[in-house]
Amino acid sequence: MSKLFIIRNAVVVQGLHFIDGSIGFLTSPNGTFRAAVSSPGGQGGSGTNYYLCIRHVPSNTITWSANRNAPVSRAGTMTLSVTGIVVADEDGSLIWSTPTLNSLVWSLQLTEAGDLMLLDQSDAILWESFNHPTDTIVMGQKLPVGGFLSSAVSSSDLSVGSYSLSITASDALLQWQNLTYWTLSMNTVANSISSYPVVQYMAVNQTGLYLFSNNGSVVVFQVNLSISDFGIAKLDYSGQFSVRSFSGTNFKTVFAGPDDICQIPFICGTLSLCSDGSDNLACSCSSNFHFISQNPNICAPSEASYSLSNSCNSTDNINMSKSSFSYLSLGYGIDYFANNFTGPVKSGVNLSVCEDLCSSECSCLGIFYDNSTNSCYVLENQLGSLLSSTSTSSKDRLGFVKVIVGPSPANFAANSGGQPLGFPIAALVLLPFMFFLIATLGFFLWRRSRSSKTGKLNLNSQTIPSSEDLDAFSIPGLPVKFGYEELEVATDKFKTMIGYLELADPRLEGRVTSEDVEKLVRVALCCAHEDPALRPNMVSIVSMLEGEIPSGEPKLESLNFLRFYGRRFAEASTVEQNNGQDDFIFPQLNASLSSSTSRLPLNFSYISSQQVSGPR
């Protein structure tokens, strides 16, 4: 086992010979750490993913890995040359390499602190693993401002997971989906030692966890801990950050954040309610929701007509109107981790405004409404776990989940490994519409075909459509149509004129003059005015008939109703336009059909004075 590689020719290390760190190609001076191409899958090489990694030998714990997002197969290789380190798969494809270096590599060294370094001929450091942490820092390692730790996906998959620990100029933050869920300063055991404004790095030593400033001479935050000769600070794949002290053969957790694991955003899955018991974690669905069979980590609406909405990276929400969404209540006493770290998007608004705001944003998947402040909080992009309310302020918040009304085009379960559920909404809308459209077109084509057959006349035999054919096209409310045969019978083959009669009885010929008839007609027409105010009283009528006063002049505009009298049109014949539109147009009494019009509304919901006191 080598403690130092000095480059003469390229050195090739193959993972086949170094399984699970039991045999490595490089160790630290005292054998505390070992570099190897190995798998975290268990003893005997049972894992399938192989990484260039550094292990803490006494605990067999991986503290750093190179190719965490691109593992190699069992036959993968690591090549060390004067240009750096290269990790390749069995087919020779490049998986990972160190960046371009300032000078040629002379040696590869693993320090007793667990730092893998490339050195030049003068022992100057060209590259070191401490500057590229993964999910762990060890004693003696610094995590600077702007640096971060990223959790693994699982204990056997070292790929970058969903959680991160970031160091800012004032604090250390745990985040999920770029949302903060814990800070070091909020922990009750974290002591603020100095008001120095700028944090420079985080470090862990035998006395505790620290945020340092001024090159390590000023402590900004301190967590007093008792750590043995070796300790690490690690962001676990579960999302919890912890400081662990190694004693004997095992690590002991001496600090953890958050201490309430229900504060971890995805500890129970999507919309699952976390209950932290004394020993075991309990996850359940709130009212109106249930676990789905395709993915037991997702709580979906219990009502089959609702489905969870998807975020903007899905095509499901494209062109959906606000009416396509509804909101299911989570009930009081339930809160969300992000509400304590992000402010409301709107304040002083009612719940409907909050819902409309969420419906108009595809990234919004739910809301929390604070009844005490009328404030609106939004849940965006991905839904995490729920937790029970603990503070008085959070108990006033009521949560709602945005759901799609009707089966989702691609159910939420499909995005989580399940099969798409439900029938597409577009099909549910278009199929009935297309059926109705086809039926309507078929009916009109049938009517048109029948009409064309009926309208054809045999000129040689002078065949005319019968009244039965006309009845097939009668329209309720319009005057009755008579067929040619019926009119021929009624008029004795058109010898008798229908609707024509002399104004004066022929028996009065020679007994009255035309002036008398004209006077009588004038008086009668004046008495028949549609407007009661225009009709003469009885004294005036007698005086006009006896010739004491001139006969009145009938007003034609008040007599137009006579054209429709007795023909189902008893309403006023001259009325103002209704809402700027005319319903029917009829010719004026004293004008040609093409030049004048009179307007008659279709119907009225009141009785006019003319109807109450109409012409007798």
Coordinates of C-alpha atoms in Angstrom, one line a residue:
M1 CA 0.0 0.0 0.0
S2 CA 1.5 3.3 -1.1
K3 CA 1.5 6.5 1.0
L4 CA 2.8 8.6 -1.9
F5 CA 2.6 8.3 -5.6
I6 CA 5.5 9.8 -7.5
I7 CA 4.8 10.0 -11.2
R8 CA 7.3 8.3 -13.5
N9 CA 4.9 6.8 -16.0
A10 CA 1.1 6.9 -16.0
V11 CA -0.3 4.8 -13.1
V12 CA -3.6 3.0 -13.8
V13 CA -5.8 1.8 -10.9
Q14 CA -8.7 -0.5 -11.7
G15 CA -11.7 -0.8 -9.5
L16 CA -11.8 -4.6 -9.9
H17 CA -8.9 -4.8 -7.4
F18 CA -10.2 -2.3 -4.9
I19 CA -13.6 -3.3 -3.7
D20 CA -15.5 -1.5 -0.9
G21 CA -12.3 0.2 0.3
S22 CA -11.0 -3.0 1.8
I23 CA -8.0 -2.6 -0.5
G24 CA -6.9 0.9 -1.6
F25 CA -4.2 2.3 -3.8
L26 CA -3.2 5.2 -1.4
T27 CA -3.4 5.7 2.4
S28 CA -2.7 8.5 4.8
P29 CA 0.5 8.4 6.8
N30 CA -1.1 6.7 9.8
G31 CA -3.6 4.7 7.8
T32 CA -6.7 6.7 9.0
F33 CA -7.8 7.4 5.5
R34 CA -7.7 5.4 2.3
A35 CA -8.2 6.4 -1.4
A36 CA -9.9 3.7 -3.5
V37 CA -12.2 3.0 -6.5
S38 CA -15.0 1.3 -4.6
S39 CA -18.7 1.0 -4.2
P40 CA -20.8 2.0 -1.2
G41 CA -23.2 -0.9 -1.8
G42 CA -21.8 -3.2 0.9
Q43 CA -19.0 -5.7 1.6
G44 CA -17.8 -8.0 -1.0
G45 CA -18.5 -5.7 -3.9
S46 CA -22.3 -6.2 -3.9
G47 CA -22.8 -2.6 -5.1
T48 CA -23.2 -1.6 -8.8
N49 CA -21.9 2.0 -8.7
Y50 CA -18.2 2.6 -8.3
Y51 CA -16.6 5.9 -7.3
L52 CA -13.1 7.3 -6.8
C53 CA -13.5 8.1 -3.1
I54 CA -11.8 8.6 0.2
R55 CA -12.8 6.5 3.2
H56 CA -12.3 6.9 6.9
V57 CA -10.9 3.5 7.6
P58 CA -11.9 2.9 11.2
S59 CA -15.6 3.6 10.5
N60 CA -15.5 2.6 6.8
T61 CA -17.3 5.9 6.0
I62 CA -16.9 7.7 2.7
T63 CA -16.0 11.3 3.3
W64 CA -15.4 12.4 -0.3
S65 CA -16.2 11.1 -3.8
A66 CA -15.0 12.4 -7.2
N67 CA -17.4 11.1 -9.8
R68 CA -20.6 11.2 -7.6
N69 CA -22.9 12.0 -10.5
A70 CA -21.3 9.6 -12.9
P71 CA -20.4 6.3 -11.3
V72 CA -18.4 3.7 -13.3
S73 CA -18.9 0.0 -13.6
R74 CA -16.9 -2.7 -11.8
A75 CA -14.3 -2.5 -14.5
G76 CA -13.9 1.3 -14.4
T77 CA -10.4 2.7 -14.1
M78 CA -8.6 5.7 -12.5
T79 CA -5.5 7.0 -14.3
L80 CA -2.9 9.3 -12.7
S81 CA -0.6 11.2 -15.0
V82 CA 1.4 14.5 -15.1
T83 CA -1.8 16.2 -16.2
G84 CA -3.9 15.1 -13.3
I85 CA -6.5 12.4 -12.5
V86 CA -8.9 10.8 -15.0
V87 CA -11.7 8.4 -14.2
A88 CA -12.9 6.3 -17.1
D89 CA -15.5 3.6 -17.6
E90 CA -14.6 0.2 -19.0
D91 CA -15.1 1.3 -22.6
G92 CA -12.6 4.2 -22.1
S93 CA -15.2 6.9 -22.0
L94 CA -14.2 9.9 -19.8
I95 CA -16.3 10.1 -16.6
W96 CA -14.5 12.6 -14.4
S97 CA -11.1 14.4 -14.3
T98 CA -9.3 17.1 -12.4
P99 CA -9.3 20.6 -14.1
T100 CA -6.4 21.9 -16.1
L101 CA -3.5 22.5 -13.7
N102 CA -0.9 25.3 -13.6
S103 CA 2.0 22.9 -13.8
L104 CA 2.8 19.3 -14.2
V105 CA 1.9 16.8 -11.4
W106 CA 4.8 15.3 -9.6
S107 CA 3.0 13.4 -6.8
L108 CA -0.4 12.4 -5.4
Q109 CA -0.7 12.5 -1.6
L110 CA -3.4 11.7 1.0
T111 CA -3.0 13.6 4.2
E112 CA -3.8 12.3 7.7
A113 CA -6.7 14.8 7.7
G114 CA -8.2 13.1 4.7
D115 CA -7.3 15.6 2.0
L116 CA -6.3 14.1 -1.4
M117 CA -3.7 16.5 -3.0
L118 CA -1.9 16.8 -6.3
L119 CA 1.6 18.3 -5.8
D120 CA 4.2 19.7 -8.2
Q121 CA 7.9 19.0 -7.9
S122 CA 8.3 21.8 -5.3
D123 CA 5.5 20.3 -3.2
A124 CA 3.1 23.2 -4.1
I125 CA -0.5 22.1 -4.0
L126 CA -2.0 22.1 -7.5
W127 CA -5.4 20.6 -6.6
E128 CA -7.0 19.2 -3.4
S129 CA -10.2 17.5 -2.5
F130 CA -10.9 19.8 0.5
N131 CA -11.7 22.6 -1.9
H132 CA -14.4 20.4 -3.5
P133 CA -16.5 19.0 -0.7
T134 CA -19.5 16.7 -1.4
D135 CA -21.7 16.0 1.6
T136 CA -19.2 15.9 4.4
I137 CA -16.5 18.1 6.0
V138 CA -14.0 16.6 8.4
M139 CA -12.0 18.2 11.3
G140 CA -9.4 20.6 9.8
Q141 CA -11.5 21.3 6.7
K142 CA -13.1 24.7 6.0
L143 CA -16.4 25.3 4.2
P144 CA -16.1 28.9 2.9
V145 CA -18.8 31.5 2.2
G146 CA -20.4 30.5 -1.1
G147 CA -19.5 26.9 -0.6
F148 CA -22.0 24.2 0.0
L149 CA -22.6 20.6 0.9
S150 CA -25.0 18.5 -1.3
S151 CA -26.8 15.5 0.1
A152 CA -26.7 12.1 -1.6
V153 CA -29.7 10.4 -3.1
S154 CA -29.4 7.4 -0.8
S155 CA -26.8 5.5 1.2
S156 CA -25.8 3.5 -2.0
D157 CA -26.3 6.3 -4.6
L158 CA -23.9 9.2 -4.1
S159 CA -25.4 11.4 -6.8
V160 CA -26.4 14.9 -5.8
G161 CA -29.8 14.8 -4.0
S162 CA -32.4 17.5 -3.2
Y163 CA -30.9 19.1 0.0
S164 CA -28.0 21.5 0.4
L165 CA -26.2 23.3 3.2
S166 CA -25.0 26.8 2.1
I167 CA -22.7 29.2 4.0
T168 CA -23.7 32.8 3.6
A169 CA -22.1 36.0 5.0
S170 CA -24.3 35.8 8.1
D171 CA -25.5 32.2 8.6
A172 CA -25.6 28.6 7.6
L173 CA -28.7 27.6 5.7
L174 CA -30.4 24.3 4.8
Q175 CA -32.4 24.4 1.6
W176 CA -34.7 22.2 -0.5
Q177 CA -35.7 23.3 -4.0
N178 CA -34.1 26.7 -3.2
L179 CA -36.4 27.1 -0.1
T180 CA -34.8 27.5 3.3
Y181 CA -36.0 25.2 6.0
W182 CA -33.4 25.6 8.7
T183 CA -30.7 28.1 9.8
L184 CA -27.9 27.6 12.3
S185 CA -28.8 30.9 14.1
M186 CA -32.3 29.6 14.9
N187 CA -31.0 26.7 16.8
T188 CA -31.3 27.2 20.6
V189 CA -27.8 25.7 21.2
A190 CA -26.1 28.0 18.7
N191 CA -24.6 31.0 20.5
S192 CA -24.0 34.3 18.8
I193 CA -20.5 35.2 20.1
S194 CA -19.8 38.3 18.0
S195 CA -21.7 40.9 16.0
Y196 CA -19.0 40.8 13.4
P197 CA -21.0 41.3 10.2
V198 CA -19.2 38.9 7.8
V199 CA -18.9 35.1 8.1
Q200 CA -15.9 33.6 6.3
Y201 CA -16.2 29.9 6.8
M202 CA -17.6 27.0 8.8
A203 CA -15.4 24.5 10.6
V204 CA -15.7 21.7 13.1
N205 CA -13.1 20.8 15.8
Q206 CA -13.0 18.9 19.1
T207 CA -14.8 21.7 20.9
G208 CA -17.7 22.2 18.6
L209 CA -19.1 23.6 15.4
Y210 CA -18.2 27.2 14.4
L211 CA -18.8 30.0 12.0
F212 CA -15.6 32.0 11.8
S213 CA -14.7 35.5 10.6
N214 CA -11.5 37.6 10.3
N215 CA -9.4 34.6 9.2
G216 CA -10.6 32.5 12.1
S217 CA -9.8 34.9 14.8
V218 CA -13.4 35.9 15.4
V219 CA -16.2 33.5 16.3
V220 CA -19.6 34.6 14.9
F221 CA -21.6 31.5 16.0
Q222 CA -20.5 28.6 18.2
V223 CA -22.2 25.3 19.1
N224 CA -20.4 23.9 22.0
L225 CA -19.9 20.1 21.6
S226 CA -17.8 17.4 23.0
I227 CA -16.0 15.6 20.1
S228 CA -13.5 12.9 20.4
D229 CA -10.3 12.7 18.4
F230 CA -12.2 12.6 15.1
G231 CA -15.5 14.2 14.1
I232 CA -17.4 15.1 10.9
A233 CA -20.2 17.4 9.9
K234 CA -22.4 15.8 7.3
L235 CA -25.6 16.5 5.4
D236 CA -27.5 13.2 5.3
Y237 CA -29.5 12.1 2.3
S238 CA -32.6 12.5 4.6
G239 CA -32.0 16.2 4.7
Q240 CA -30.8 16.5 8.3
F241 CA -27.4 18.2 9.0
S242 CA -25.5 16.6 11.9
V243 CA -22.1 16.7 13.7
R244 CA -20.9 13.2 14.6
S245 CA -18.1 12.1 16.9
F246 CA -16.3 8.9 16.3
S247 CA -15.8 6.7 19.4
G248 CA -14.7 3.1 19.3
T249 CA -16.2 1.6 16.1
N250 CA -19.2 3.9 15.6
F251 CA -20.2 7.5 15.1
K252 CA -22.4 9.2 17.7
T253 CA -24.5 12.2 16.7
V254 CA -23.8 15.1 19.0
F255 CA -25.7 17.8 17.1
A256 CA -28.5 17.7 14.5
G257 CA -30.5 20.3 12.7
P258 CA -33.4 20.6 12.4
D259 CA -33.9 18.7 15.6
D260 CA -37.6 18.2 14.7
I261 CA -37.3 15.9 11.6
C262 CA -40.9 17.0 10.6
Q263 CA -39.3 20.3 9.6
I264 CA -37.4 18.5 6.8
P265 CA -39.4 19.3 3.6
F266 CA -39.7 15.9 2.0
I267 CA -39.4 13.7 5.0
C268 CA -42.8 12.0 4.4
G269 CA -43.3 12.7 0.7
T270 CA -45.8 14.8 -1.2
L271 CA -48.6 16.3 1.0
S272 CA -48.0 13.6 3.6
L273 CA -48.5 14.8 7.2
C274 CA -45.5 14.2 9.4
S275 CA -45.9 13.3 13.1
D276 CA -42.7 12.9 15.0
G277 CA -43.3 10.3 17.7
S278 CA -40.9 9.6 20.5
D279 CA -39.4 6.7 18.7
N280 CA -40.8 6.4 15.2
L281 CA -41.7 8.7 12.4
A282 CA -45.4 8.6 11.4
C283 CA -46.6 9.8 8.0
S284 CA -50.3 10.0 7.1
C285 CA -52.7 11.9 4.7
S286 CA -54.9 14.7 5.9
S287 CA -58.6 14.8 5.4
N288 CA -59.7 14.9 1.7
F289 CA -56.5 13.0 0.7
H290 CA -55.3 9.4 0.6
F291 CA -52.1 7.5 -0.4
I292 CA -52.1 6.4 -4.0
S293 CA -51.2 2.8 -4.9
Q294 CA -48.7 3.8 -7.6
N295 CA -46.5 5.8 -5.1
P296 CA -47.1 5.4 -1.3
N297 CA -45.2 8.6 -0.7
I298 CA -47.8 10.8 -2.4
C299 CA -51.1 11.9 -0.9
A300 CA -53.7 12.5 -3.7
P301 CA -57.3 13.8 -3.5
S302 CA -59.8 11.2 -2.2
E303 CA -62.4 12.5 -4.7
A304 CA -61.9 10.8 -8.1
S305 CA -63.0 14.0 -9.9
Y306 CA -60.0 15.9 -8.6
S307 CA -56.3 15.4 -9.4
L308 CA -53.2 17.2 -8.3
S309 CA -52.0 20.1 -10.4
N310 CA -48.5 19.9 -12.0
S311 CA -46.0 22.7 -12.2
C312 CA -44.9 24.7 -15.2
N313 CA -42.4 22.1 -16.5
S314 CA -45.5 19.9 -17.4
T315 CA -47.7 20.4 -20.4
D316 CA -50.8 19.5 -18.4
N317 CA -51.6 23.1 -17.3
I318 CA -51.1 24.7 -20.7
N319 CA -54.2 26.7 -21.8
M320 CA -56.1 25.8 -18.7
S321 CA -58.6 28.4 -17.5
K322 CA -59.1 29.4 -13.9
S323 CA -62.4 27.5 -13.9
S324 CA -60.4 24.3 -14.4
F325 CA -59.0 24.5 -10.9
S326 CA -60.4 24.1 -7.5
Y327 CA -58.9 24.2 -4.0
L328 CA -59.1 21.4 -1.4
S329 CA -58.8 22.5 2.3
L330 CA -56.1 20.9 4.4
G331 CA -57.9 22.0 7.6
Y332 CA -56.6 24.0 10.5
G333 CA -53.6 22.9 12.6
I334 CA -51.6 22.0 9.5
D335 CA -48.6 24.1 8.3
Y336 CA -45.9 24.0 5.7
F337 CA -42.1 24.4 6.4
A338 CA -41.6 27.3 4.0
N339 CA -44.2 29.6 5.6
N340 CA -41.8 30.5 8.5
F341 CA -39.0 31.5 6.1
T342 CA -40.8 33.2 3.2
G343 CA -43.1 36.2 3.5
P344 CA -46.7 36.4 2.1
V345 CA -47.0 37.3 -1.6
K346 CA -50.0 39.5 -0.8
S347 CA -51.5 41.0 2.4
G348 CA -54.9 42.6 3.1
V349 CA -56.7 40.4 0.6
N350 CA -59.5 37.9 0.9
L351 CA -59.3 34.2 0.2
S352 CA -60.8 34.4 -3.3
V353 CA -58.0 36.9 -4.4
C354 CA -55.4 34.4 -3.1
E355 CA -57.0 31.6 -5.1
D356 CA -57.2 33.6 -8.3
L357 CA -53.5 34.6 -7.9
C358 CA -52.6 30.9 -7.6
S359 CA -54.8 29.9 -10.5
S360 CA -53.1 32.4 -12.8
E361 CA -49.6 31.0 -12.1
C362 CA -48.7 27.5 -13.3
S363 CA -45.9 27.3 -10.8
C364 CA -48.4 27.7 -7.9
L365 CA -49.5 24.3 -6.5
G366 CA -51.2 25.5 -3.3
I367 CA -51.8 28.3 -0.9
F368 CA -51.9 29.1 2.8
Y369 CA -54.2 31.9 3.9
D370 CA -53.6 33.7 7.2
N371 CA -57.0 34.7 8.7
S372 CA -55.5 37.0 11.3
T373 CA -53.5 39.2 8.8
N374 CA -55.5 38.4 5.6
S375 CA -52.2 37.3 4.0
C376 CA -51.5 34.9 1.2
Y377 CA -48.7 32.4 1.0
V378 CA -48.0 30.3 -2.1
L379 CA -46.5 26.9 -2.5
E380 CA -44.6 26.7 -5.8
N381 CA -42.9 24.2 -8.2
Q382 CA -43.0 21.1 -5.9
L383 CA -45.0 20.1 -2.9
G384 CA -43.3 18.8 0.1
S385 CA -44.5 17.3 3.4
L386 CA -46.9 18.9 5.8
L387 CA -46.4 19.3 9.6
S388 CA -48.6 20.1 12.5
S389 CA -48.8 23.8 13.6
T390 CA -46.7 24.6 16.6
S391 CA -46.9 28.4 17.0
T392 CA -49.9 30.6 17.7
S393 CA -49.4 32.5 14.4
S394 CA -49.2 29.4 12.3
K395 CA -52.5 28.1 13.7
D396 CA -54.3 30.9 12.0
R397 CA -53.1 29.7 8.6
L398 CA -55.4 27.5 6.6
G399 CA -53.9 25.5 3.7
F400 CA -55.5 24.7 0.3
V401 CA -54.2 22.4 -2.4
K402 CA -54.7 23.4 -6.0
V403 CA -56.4 20.6 -7.9
I404 CA -57.7 20.0 -11.4
V405 CA -61.4 19.6 -11.7
G406 CA -62.0 16.3 -13.6
P407 CA -59.5 13.6 -14.6
S408 CA -56.0 15.1 -15.2
P409 CA -54.5 14.8 -18.7
A410 CA -51.5 13.1 -17.1
N411 CA -52.1 12.3 -13.5
F412 CA -49.6 13.4 -10.9
A413 CA -48.7 9.8 -10.3
A414 CA -47.3 9.6 -13.8
N415 CA -44.6 12.2 -12.8
S416 CA -43.7 10.1 -9.8
G417 CA -43.2 6.7 -11.4
G418 CA -46.8 5.7 -11.8
Q419 CA -49.0 5.2 -14.8
P420 CA -51.1 8.1 -16.2
L421 CA -54.6 8.0 -14.9
G422 CA -57.9 9.3 -16.2
F423 CA -59.2 10.2 -19.6
P424 CA -57.9 13.4 -21.3
I425 CA -60.1 16.4 -20.5
A426 CA -59.8 17.6 -24.2
A427 CA -61.5 14.3 -25.3
L428 CA -64.2 14.7 -22.7
V429 CA -65.1 18.1 -24.0
L430 CA -64.6 17.5 -27.8
L431 CA -66.3 14.2 -28.2
P432 CA -69.8 15.4 -27.1
F433 CA -69.3 18.6 -29.1
M434 CA -68.4 16.7 -32.2
F435 CA -71.4 14.3 -31.8
F436 CA -73.7 17.3 -31.4
L437 CA -72.2 19.1 -34.4
I438 CA -72.5 16.0 -36.6
A439 CA -76.1 15.4 -35.6
T440 CA -77.0 19.1 -36.3
L441 CA -75.4 19.0 -39.7
G442 CA -77.2 15.8 -40.5
F443 CA -80.5 17.3 -39.5
F444 CA -80.0 20.4 -41.7
L445 CA -78.9 18.3 -44.7
W446 CA -82.0 16.1 -44.3
R447 CA -84.3 19.2 -44.1
R448 CA -82.6 20.7 -47.2
S449 CA -82.9 17.5 -49.1
R450 CA -86.6 17.3 -48.3
S451 CA -87.2 21.0 -49.1
S452 CA -85.5 20.6 -52.5
K453 CA -87.7 17.6 -53.3
T454 CA -90.9 19.5 -52.3
G455 CA -89.9 22.6 -54.2
K456 CA -89.6 21.0 -57.6
L457 CA -92.7 21.6 -59.7
N458 CA -93.8 19.7 -62.7
L459 CA -94.7 22.5 -65.1
N460 CA -96.5 20.2 -67.6
S461 CA -99.0 18.9 -65.0
Q462 CA -98.9 22.2 -63.0
T463 CA -98.4 20.2 -59.8
I464 CA -98.2 22.6 -56.7
P465 CA -97.0 21.7 -53.2
S466 CA -99.9 20.5 -51.1
S467 CA -100.9 22.0 -47.7
E468 CA -99.5 18.9 -46.0
D469 CA -96.0 19.8 -47.3
L470 CA -96.4 23.3 -46.1
D471 CA -97.5 22.2 -42.7
A472 CA -94.2 20.4 -42.3
F473 CA -92.4 23.8 -42.4
S474 CA -94.9 25.8 -40.2
I475 CA -93.3 28.0 -37.6
P476 CA -95.3 28.6 -34.4
G477 CA -96.4 32.2 -33.9
L478 CA -96.5 33.2 -37.5
P479 CA -99.7 33.4 -39.6
V480 CA -101.1 30.2 -41.0
K481 CA -100.0 29.3 -44.5
F482 CA -102.5 28.1 -47.0
G483 CA -101.7 25.8 -49.9
Y484 CA -102.6 26.5 -53.5
E485 CA -105.4 23.9 -53.5
E486 CA -107.0 25.4 -50.4
L487 CA -106.9 29.0 -51.9
E488 CA -108.4 27.7 -55.2
V489 CA -111.3 26.2 -53.4
A490 CA -111.9 29.1 -51.1
T491 CA -112.0 31.7 -54.0
D492 CA -114.0 29.5 -56.4
K493 CA -111.0 29.3 -58.6
F494 CA -109.9 32.9 -57.8
K495 CA -113.2 34.4 -58.9
T496 CA -114.0 35.8 -55.5
M497 CA -111.7 38.4 -54.0
I498 CA -110.9 37.6 -50.4
G499 CA -110.7 40.5 -47.9
Y500 CA -112.1 43.2 -50.2
L501 CA -115.4 45.1 -49.4
E502 CA -116.8 48.5 -50.2
L503 CA -116.4 51.1 -47.5
A504 CA -120.1 52.2 -47.7
D505 CA -123.1 49.8 -47.8
P506 CA -124.3 49.8 -51.4
R507 CA -127.9 50.0 -50.1
L508 CA -127.2 53.6 -48.9
E509 CA -126.4 54.7 -52.5
G510 CA -128.4 57.9 -53.2
R511 CA -129.3 58.5 -49.6
V512 CA -125.9 59.8 -48.4
T513 CA -123.2 61.8 -50.0
S514 CA -119.6 61.0 -50.3
E515 CA -118.9 64.0 -47.9
D516 CA -121.0 62.3 -45.2
V517 CA -119.2 59.0 -45.6
E518 CA -115.8 60.8 -45.4
K519 CA -116.9 62.7 -42.3
L520 CA -118.1 59.5 -40.6
V521 CA -114.8 57.7 -41.5
R522 CA -112.7 60.6 -40.2
V523 CA -114.6 60.5 -36.9
A524 CA -114.3 56.7 -36.6
L525 CA -110.6 56.8 -37.3
C526 CA -110.1 59.6 -34.7
C527 CA -111.9 57.4 -32.2
A528 CA -109.6 54.5 -33.1
H529 CA -106.4 56.3 -32.3
E530 CA -104.0 53.9 -30.5
D531 CA -103.1 56.5 -28.0
P532 CA -106.1 57.3 -25.7
A533 CA -105.0 60.9 -25.3
L534 CA -105.6 61.5 -29.0
R535 CA -109.2 60.2 -29.1
P536 CA -112.0 62.9 -29.0
N537 CA -114.5 62.8 -26.2
M538 CA -118.2 62.2 -26.7
V539 CA -119.2 65.9 -26.8
S540 CA -116.7 66.5 -29.6
I541 CA -117.8 63.4 -31.5
V542 CA -121.5 64.5 -31.4
S543 CA -120.5 68.1 -32.4
M544 CA -118.5 66.7 -35.4
L545 CA -121.3 64.4 -36.5
E546 CA -123.9 67.3 -36.3
G547 CA -121.5 69.6 -38.2
E548 CA -121.1 72.1 -35.4
I549 CA -117.3 71.7 -35.4
P550 CA -115.0 70.5 -38.2
S551 CA -114.2 66.8 -38.3
G552 CA -110.9 65.8 -36.7
E553 CA -107.9 64.9 -38.8
P554 CA -106.8 61.2 -38.1
K555 CA -103.2 60.8 -37.2
L556 CA -101.8 58.0 -39.4
E557 CA -98.9 57.2 -37.2
S558 CA -101.4 56.3 -34.4
L559 CA -103.4 53.9 -36.7
N560 CA -100.6 51.6 -37.9
F561 CA -101.9 48.9 -35.5
L562 CA -105.0 48.4 -37.7
R563 CA -102.8 46.4 -40.2
F564 CA -102.3 43.7 -37.7
Y565 CA -105.6 43.8 -35.8
G566 CA -106.9 40.3 -35.3
R567 CA -103.7 38.7 -36.6
R568 CA -102.1 37.7 -33.3
F569 CA -100.4 41.1 -33.1
A570 CA -102.3 43.1 -30.5
E571 CA -99.2 45.0 -29.3
A572 CA -98.4 48.6 -30.1
S573 CA -97.3 49.1 -33.7
T574 CA -95.1 52.1 -33.1
V575 CA -92.7 51.7 -30.2
E576 CA -89.3 53.1 -29.5
Q577 CA -86.3 50.8 -30.3
N578 CA -85.6 48.3 -27.5
N579 CA -81.9 48.4 -26.5
G580 CA -81.0 49.9 -29.8
Q581 CA -82.3 46.9 -31.8
D582 CA -85.5 46.3 -33.8
D583 CA -87.2 43.0 -33.6
F584 CA -89.7 43.1 -36.6
I585 CA -90.0 45.6 -39.4
F586 CA -93.4 46.2 -41.2
P587 CA -94.3 48.7 -43.9
Q588 CA -96.0 51.9 -43.0
L589 CA -99.7 52.3 -43.7
N590 CA -99.3 55.2 -46.1
A591 CA -96.0 54.3 -47.9
S592 CA -94.6 51.7 -50.2
L593 CA -93.2 48.5 -49.1
S594 CA -89.6 49.5 -50.1
S595 CA -89.4 52.9 -48.5
S596 CA -90.9 53.0 -45.0
T597 CA -90.8 50.8 -42.0
S598 CA -92.7 50.4 -38.8
R599 CA -91.2 48.6 -35.8
L600 CA -92.8 46.0 -33.6
P601 CA -91.0 44.5 -30.7
L602 CA -91.0 40.7 -30.3
N603 CA -92.6 40.7 -26.9
F604 CA -92.9 42.8 -23.7
S605 CA -93.0 42.0 -20.0
Y606 CA -95.4 44.8 -19.2
I607 CA -99.0 46.0 -20.3
S608 CA -99.1 49.3 -22.1
S609 CA -101.8 51.9 -21.7
Q610 CA -102.9 51.2 -25.2
Q611 CA -103.7 47.6 -24.2
V612 CA -105.6 48.7 -21.1
S613 CA -107.6 51.2 -23.1
G614 CA -107.4 50.0 -26.6
P615 CA -109.8 50.9 -29.4
R616 CA -113.2 49.4 -29.0

